[in-house]
Amino acid sequence: MTPGNNGASTPEDDDPFGYLYADGQANGAQPPSGGYGYPNSVNRVRTVGTRQYGQQPQAAGQTAPYAQAPQQQGRPNAHYAAPETFPGGAPTTQQQSVPGDGGRGRGPNTKGLLIGAVAVVAAVVVGIGVAMMSGDDSKNDNAGNQASTAPSAEQSGEPSPSASNSAAASDVELPKTDAKAMRLDGGAATASDVKGAQADGGVYVTGFNTVGASVTWTVNGIPKTGKYTVYVGYSVPGKDGTATLTVNGTPSKTPVDLKNWTGAPEGDYTKGWTKTYNYVQLNKGTNTIKLSCEQGNQCDALLDRMWLAKGWVGS
C-alpha cells in the first residue's frame, strides 16, 4: 500500500500515519484532530501522549504540529484527561452523594440507631430499679425475722440510754404511777427523808426490806393485749437487791434485779437512785402489777415510781 488517498473510505484501507509521508501530506493528510490519517477518516482511539496542554502560543506564521482540543468549561488545565472526557468519548455516570454523608452515598439510619440505644439504656435502668427494690424487700424480711426472735421469757435489767429513749417515745399514752398512788402492804410505808426520789414531792416507799412487804399497782387503760415493759424506779444502799414481780396473780419466774447500777457506796441511798425493767404480758383494759419481797429475795431498797412502755424495749 502506498500512502495517500487510496480508498480511504473504508477503515481498513485508512493509513493512520499518512501525514508522516510527503505524498500523504500532498493528498491532504493531517495530524490527528478527532481522528487519524486522511480527511473524513474513521475516528479511532487516540494514542497516549499525543495531546498536550498548556503550551505557549505559536509564533506568527508557525504551524502548530496539531490542533488542541478546546478545554471544557469548569475543568482544570491538566496534562492528562481520561478518554471519556474528550468529544465522542464514552458517557460517564457518577453516583450522587447525599449532603451530609461525606460523599459515600446514603448513610445508615442514624435515627433508628438512636432509638435503639435509648431503648437499651431504659431497659438497663428498669433492671437496676427492680434489683434495688428486691434488695430492700430482703432487708425488710430480715428485719422482720430478727424481730420475731425477741426473747419470749420475761427479763430484767438496766435499760441502755437508747432503750430509755425508745421507752419514753412509746409510753406517752400509757399509764404510770408513784409511791403515793400504789397500794402498800406487809409493812411498806411512804417517806421523803432521802433525797433524790423522782416521785412527786420526793416521796418513796420504805420498809420494803421485810418478807411479805409489797406494793401493788392497778393499771387501767391498757389499749390492747400484748407485750409491755414495766419500769421500776428505786435506790439501794451500795449493794444489789432483788424482788418478786407478780402480774395478774401470776408470779414471774424472772426476779426483779435491784442492782447498784450507779456504784453508790455502801449505806448511801442518796446516790443509789436508778431504774430497772422487766418484760410482761398485759391484757387489754385493767391489770394488776405487784412488786413484793419474798423468801430468797434481798429487798433492802427504796421504791419511788413505776411506768410502762409498749413492747419489749429494754436491752
Short mmCIF file of C-alpha atoms in Angstrom, two decimals:
data_model
loop_
_atom_site.label_atom_id
_atom_site.label_comp_id
_atom_site.label_asym_id
_atom_site.label_seq_id
_atom_site.Cartn_x
_atom_site.Cartn_y
_atom_site.Cartn_z
CA MET A 1 0.00 0.00 0.00
CA THR A 2 1.26 3.50 -0.87
CA PRO A 3 0.41 6.40 1.38
CA GLY A 4 -2.25 8.58 0.06
CA ASN A 5 -5.95 8.55 -0.56
CA ASN A 6 -6.17 5.00 -1.84
CA GLY A 7 -9.59 4.04 -0.81
CA ALA A 8 -9.69 5.90 2.48
CA SER A 9 -13.43 5.49 2.51
CA THR A 10 -13.07 2.23 4.38
CA PRO A 11 -11.47 1.91 7.80
CA GLU A 12 -9.29 -1.00 6.86
CA ASP A 13 -7.73 1.00 3.94
CA ASP A 14 -7.13 4.13 6.01
CA ASP A 15 -3.48 4.76 6.80
CA PRO A 16 -3.43 6.39 10.25
CA PHE A 17 0.12 7.57 9.69
CA GLY A 18 -0.34 9.15 6.22
CA TYR A 19 0.51 12.60 7.50
CA LEU A 20 4.06 11.39 8.10
CA TYR A 21 4.77 10.94 4.35
CA ALA A 22 5.26 13.61 1.69
CA ASP A 23 2.76 12.11 -0.68
CA GLY A 24 0.30 11.68 2.20
CA GLN A 25 0.63 15.34 3.11
CA ALA A 26 0.17 16.24 -0.53
CA ASN A 27 -3.08 14.36 -0.55
CA GLY A 28 -4.33 16.30 2.47
CA ALA A 29 -3.34 14.03 5.36
CA GLN A 30 -3.22 15.96 8.65
CA PRO A 31 -2.05 15.13 12.15
CA PRO A 32 -4.77 13.70 14.41
CA SER A 33 -7.61 16.08 15.30
CA GLY A 34 -10.51 13.94 16.38
CA GLY A 35 -9.22 11.10 14.12
CA TYR A 36 -6.21 9.78 12.30
CA GLY A 37 -4.95 9.80 8.72
CA TYR A 38 -6.73 11.48 5.86
CA PRO A 39 -9.70 13.79 5.91
CA ASN A 40 -13.01 12.14 6.72
CA SER A 41 -11.16 9.16 8.15
CA VAL A 42 -12.79 7.00 10.76
CA ASN A 43 -12.45 8.28 14.35
CA ARG A 44 -10.28 5.95 16.33
CA VAL A 45 -8.83 5.78 19.81
CA ARG A 46 -6.20 8.46 20.39
CA THR A 47 -2.64 7.39 21.03
CA VAL A 48 -1.42 8.08 24.56
CA GLY A 49 0.85 11.14 24.75
CA THR A 50 -0.24 12.78 21.51
CA ARG A 51 -2.25 15.52 23.25
CA GLN A 52 -0.57 18.21 25.25
CA TYR A 53 -1.99 21.06 27.31
CA GLY A 54 -0.80 24.42 28.45
CA GLN A 55 1.72 25.02 25.62
CA GLN A 56 2.85 28.53 24.74
CA PRO A 57 1.15 30.24 21.76
CA GLN A 58 2.84 29.65 18.40
CA ALA A 59 4.66 32.48 16.72
CA ALA A 60 3.02 34.19 13.81
CA GLY A 61 3.24 32.10 10.67
CA GLN A 62 4.28 28.97 12.53
CA THR A 63 2.09 25.98 12.04
CA ALA A 64 1.18 24.02 15.14
CA PRO A 65 2.07 20.34 14.99
CA TYR A 66 -1.50 19.50 15.77
CA ALA A 67 -4.62 21.25 16.92
CA GLN A 68 -5.52 21.24 20.61
CA ALA A 69 -8.96 20.28 21.69
CA PRO A 70 -10.84 23.12 23.37
CA GLN A 71 -10.71 22.96 27.17
CA GLN A 72 -14.03 22.10 28.75
CA GLN A 73 -15.54 24.74 30.95
CA GLY A 74 -15.03 24.15 34.65
CA ARG A 75 -12.15 21.64 34.23
CA PRO A 76 -8.54 22.39 35.22
CA ASN A 77 -5.91 22.58 32.53
CA ALA A 78 -4.40 19.16 33.31
CA HIS A 79 -1.72 17.33 31.41
CA TYR A 80 -3.83 14.24 31.23
CA ALA A 81 -7.52 13.56 30.96
CA ALA A 82 -9.34 10.29 30.67
CA PRO A 83 -10.52 9.36 27.17
CA GLU A 84 -14.14 9.68 28.17
CA THR A 85 -13.61 13.43 28.74
CA PHE A 86 -13.00 14.09 25.06
CA PRO A 87 -15.71 14.71 22.47
CA GLY A 88 -17.19 11.45 21.35
CA GLY A 89 -15.88 9.63 24.40
CA ALA A 90 -17.92 7.14 26.40
CA PRO A 91 -20.53 8.75 28.64
CA THR A 92 -19.84 8.52 32.35
CA THR A 93 -22.16 8.15 35.31
CA GLN A 94 -21.39 9.38 38.78
CA GLN A 95 -23.22 8.42 41.91
CA GLN A 96 -24.84 11.39 43.54
CA SER A 97 -23.94 11.76 47.17
CA VAL A 98 -26.43 12.84 49.76
CA PRO A 99 -25.46 16.06 51.54
CA GLY A 100 -24.04 15.34 54.94
CA ASP A 101 -22.98 11.74 54.22
CA GLY A 102 -19.33 12.56 53.43
CA GLY A 103 -19.67 11.66 49.73
CA ARG A 104 -20.35 8.00 50.45
CA GLY A 105 -23.96 7.96 49.35
CA ARG A 106 -26.88 7.49 51.73
CA GLY A 107 -25.64 6.52 55.18
CA PRO A 108 -27.18 4.30 57.86
CA ASN A 109 -30.45 5.16 59.52
CA THR A 110 -29.00 7.12 62.46
CA LYS A 111 -32.44 7.93 63.84
CA GLY A 112 -33.25 4.23 64.17
CA LEU A 113 -29.90 3.56 65.85
CA LEU A 114 -30.52 6.38 68.33
CA ILE A 115 -33.96 5.00 69.22
CA GLY A 116 -32.46 1.53 69.73
CA ALA A 117 -29.74 2.89 72.02
CA VAL A 118 -32.30 4.77 74.13
CA ALA A 119 -34.37 1.58 74.47
CA VAL A 120 -31.33 -0.38 75.70
CA VAL A 121 -30.48 2.28 78.30
CA ALA A 122 -34.10 2.33 79.52
CA ALA A 123 -34.09 -1.45 79.93
CA VAL A 124 -30.88 -1.31 81.99
CA VAL A 125 -32.32 1.41 84.27
CA VAL A 126 -35.51 -0.60 84.84
CA GLY A 127 -33.45 -3.71 85.69
CA ILE A 128 -31.38 -1.78 88.25
CA GLY A 129 -34.55 -0.37 89.84
CA VAL A 130 -36.07 -3.85 90.15
CA ALA A 131 -32.84 -5.19 91.71
CA MET A 132 -32.76 -2.34 94.25
CA MET A 133 -36.41 -2.89 95.20
CA SER A 134 -35.74 -6.59 95.65
CA GLY A 135 -32.77 -5.79 97.91
CA ASP A 136 -34.94 -3.51 100.07
CA ASP A 137 -37.56 -6.25 100.42
CA SER A 138 -34.87 -8.67 101.53
CA LYS A 139 -33.71 -6.21 104.16
CA ASN A 140 -37.27 -5.77 105.39
CA ASP A 141 -37.71 -9.53 105.56
CA ASN A 142 -34.50 -9.87 107.55
CA ALA A 143 -35.67 -7.14 109.91
CA GLY A 144 -38.95 -8.98 110.42
CA ASN A 145 -37.11 -12.22 111.14
CA GLN A 146 -34.93 -10.51 113.71
CA ALA A 147 -37.97 -9.01 115.39
CA SER A 148 -39.56 -12.44 115.61
CA THR A 149 -36.56 -13.74 117.55
CA ALA A 150 -37.17 -11.37 120.51
CA PRO A 151 -36.91 -13.14 123.86
CA SER A 152 -40.11 -14.89 124.88
CA ALA A 153 -39.18 -15.07 128.56
CA GLU A 154 -39.54 -12.16 130.92
CA GLN A 155 -36.30 -10.30 131.51
CA SER A 156 -34.95 -7.79 133.96
CA GLY A 157 -32.07 -5.36 133.88
CA GLU A 158 -30.98 -1.77 133.47
CA PRO A 159 -32.12 -0.15 130.20
CA SER A 160 -29.48 1.38 127.99
CA PRO A 161 -29.86 5.11 127.17
CA SER A 162 -31.17 4.27 123.71
CA ALA A 163 -33.69 1.86 125.17
CA SER A 164 -34.80 4.51 127.63
CA ASN A 165 -35.36 6.94 124.78
CA SER A 166 -37.43 4.33 122.95
CA ALA A 167 -39.47 3.74 126.07
CA ALA A 168 -40.05 7.45 126.54
CA ALA A 169 -41.28 7.72 122.97
CA SER A 170 -43.59 4.72 123.21
CA ASP A 171 -45.15 5.22 126.69
CA VAL A 172 -46.67 8.62 126.05
CA GLU A 173 -50.22 7.25 126.15
CA LEU A 174 -49.57 4.51 128.73
CA PRO A 175 -50.28 4.77 132.50
CA LYS A 176 -47.66 5.49 135.17
CA THR A 177 -47.74 5.79 138.96
CA ASP A 178 -45.66 6.78 142.00
CA ALA A 179 -45.33 5.86 145.70
CA LYS A 180 -48.38 7.86 146.79
CA ALA A 181 -50.76 6.10 144.35
CA MET A 182 -49.75 2.47 144.95
CA ARG A 183 -51.29 0.13 147.49
CA LEU A 184 -48.81 -0.73 150.27
CA ASP A 185 -48.90 -3.99 152.25
CA GLY A 186 -46.74 -6.01 154.70
CA GLY A 187 -45.15 -3.07 156.50
CA ALA A 188 -44.37 -0.91 153.48
CA ALA A 189 -44.88 2.84 154.03
CA THR A 190 -44.08 6.19 152.41
CA ALA A 191 -41.35 8.62 153.37
CA SER A 192 -39.42 11.57 151.91
CA ASP A 193 -36.29 11.87 154.08
CA VAL A 194 -33.83 10.51 151.50
CA LYS A 195 -33.16 12.97 148.72
CA GLY A 196 -33.19 12.06 145.06
CA ALA A 197 -36.57 10.32 144.66
CA GLN A 198 -38.21 11.14 141.30
CA ALA A 199 -41.82 10.85 142.54
CA ASP A 200 -43.95 13.93 143.15
CA GLY A 201 -42.74 15.69 146.31
CA GLY A 202 -39.76 13.33 146.63
CA VAL A 203 -41.98 10.65 148.19
CA TYR A 204 -40.83 7.00 148.13
CA VAL A 205 -41.75 3.62 149.66
CA THR A 206 -39.70 2.42 152.62
CA GLY A 207 -39.96 -0.66 154.84
CA PHE A 208 -39.70 -2.93 151.83
CA ASN A 209 -36.87 -4.93 153.39
CA THR A 210 -39.25 -7.37 155.07
CA VAL A 211 -40.59 -10.67 153.72
CA GLY A 212 -44.24 -10.09 152.78
CA ALA A 213 -43.87 -6.35 152.13
CA SER A 214 -45.33 -5.33 148.76
CA VAL A 215 -46.56 -2.53 146.54
CA THR A 216 -49.44 -3.11 144.09
CA TRP A 217 -50.29 -1.01 141.05
CA THR A 218 -53.74 -1.36 139.49
CA VAL A 219 -53.23 -0.37 135.86
CA ASN A 220 -56.21 0.94 133.89
CA GLY A 221 -56.46 1.84 130.22
CA ILE A 222 -54.20 -0.73 128.58
CA PRO A 223 -55.06 -0.22 124.85
CA LYS A 224 -54.64 -3.82 123.73
CA THR A 225 -53.37 -7.20 124.81
CA GLY A 226 -49.69 -7.76 124.13
CA LYS A 227 -46.13 -7.25 125.19
CA TYR A 228 -45.12 -4.41 127.51
CA THR A 229 -42.13 -3.36 129.54
CA VAL A 230 -42.62 -2.34 133.20
CA TYR A 231 -40.04 0.00 134.71
CA VAL A 232 -39.34 0.43 138.46
CA GLY A 233 -37.53 3.41 140.00
CA TYR A 234 -35.56 2.51 143.14
CA SER A 235 -32.45 3.12 145.27
CA VAL A 236 -30.16 0.60 147.00
CA PRO A 237 -27.54 1.40 149.68
CA GLY A 238 -24.43 0.42 147.73
CA LYS A 239 -25.40 -3.26 147.31
CA ASP A 240 -27.53 -5.33 144.93
CA GLY A 241 -31.07 -6.45 145.74
CA THR A 242 -33.91 -8.49 144.23
CA ALA A 243 -37.72 -8.60 144.39
CA THR A 244 -40.58 -10.70 143.00
CA LEU A 245 -42.88 -9.50 140.23
CA THR A 246 -46.48 -10.76 140.00
CA VAL A 247 -48.76 -9.83 137.05
CA ASN A 248 -52.50 -10.51 137.29
CA GLY A 249 -51.88 -13.01 140.11
CA THR A 250 -49.13 -14.96 138.33
CA PRO A 251 -45.60 -14.67 139.78
CA SER A 252 -42.83 -14.15 137.27
CA LYS A 253 -40.05 -16.70 137.04
CA THR A 254 -37.58 -13.89 136.48
CA PRO A 255 -36.79 -11.78 139.59
CA VAL A 256 -36.61 -8.01 139.51
CA ASP A 257 -32.92 -7.06 139.62
CA LEU A 258 -32.34 -4.15 142.02
CA LYS A 259 -28.64 -3.73 141.29
CA ASN A 260 -26.32 -0.94 142.34
CA TRP A 261 -26.03 0.41 138.81
CA THR A 262 -24.81 3.82 139.99
CA GLY A 263 -21.95 2.41 142.05
CA ALA A 264 -23.12 4.16 145.23
CA PRO A 265 -21.04 3.50 148.34
CA GLU A 266 -22.47 1.08 150.89
CA GLY A 267 -25.18 2.61 153.07
CA ASP A 268 -25.68 5.66 150.79
CA TYR A 269 -29.28 5.63 149.46
CA THR A 270 -28.99 9.19 148.17
CA LYS A 271 -26.55 8.21 145.40
CA GLY A 272 -28.21 4.90 144.62
CA TRP A 273 -31.29 6.10 142.70
CA THR A 274 -31.66 4.31 139.36
CA LYS A 275 -34.17 2.13 137.46
CA THR A 276 -34.68 -1.40 136.20
CA TYR A 277 -37.16 -3.18 133.89
CA ASN A 278 -38.99 -6.47 133.27
CA TYR A 279 -40.86 -7.84 130.25
CA VAL A 280 -44.53 -8.62 130.88
CA GLN A 281 -47.70 -9.64 129.03
CA LEU A 282 -50.74 -7.44 129.77
CA ASN A 283 -54.39 -7.71 128.85
CA LYS A 284 -56.47 -5.01 127.27
CA GLY A 285 -58.16 -2.86 129.90
CA THR A 286 -57.24 -3.34 133.62
CA ASN A 287 -54.25 -5.27 135.03
CA THR A 288 -52.53 -5.59 138.42
CA ILE A 289 -48.76 -5.41 138.82
CA LYS A 290 -47.33 -6.36 142.21
CA LEU A 291 -43.77 -5.99 143.49
CA SER A 292 -43.06 -7.91 146.70
CA CYS A 293 -40.30 -9.16 148.98
CA GLU A 294 -40.47 -12.95 149.11
CA GLN A 295 -38.31 -15.68 150.59
CA GLY A 296 -34.93 -15.68 148.90
CA ASN A 297 -35.11 -12.02 147.86
CA GLN A 298 -32.68 -9.33 149.02
CA CYS A 299 -35.13 -6.44 149.44
CA ASP A 300 -33.11 -3.63 151.03
CA ALA A 301 -34.35 -0.93 148.63
CA LEU A 302 -36.46 2.23 148.38
CA LEU A 303 -39.15 2.41 145.63
CA ASP A 304 -40.42 5.67 144.17
CA ARG A 305 -42.36 5.04 140.91
CA MET A 306 -43.46 2.60 138.15
CA TRP A 307 -44.34 3.13 134.45
CA LEU A 308 -44.94 1.18 131.24
CA ALA A 309 -43.62 1.14 127.70
CA LYS A 310 -45.18 -0.56 124.71
CA GLY A 311 -43.36 -3.69 123.56
CA TRP A 312 -40.20 -5.25 124.93
CA VAL A 313 -37.90 -2.29 124.57
CA GLY A 314 -35.28 -2.86 127.30
CA SER A 315 -31.81 -4.07 126.36
#
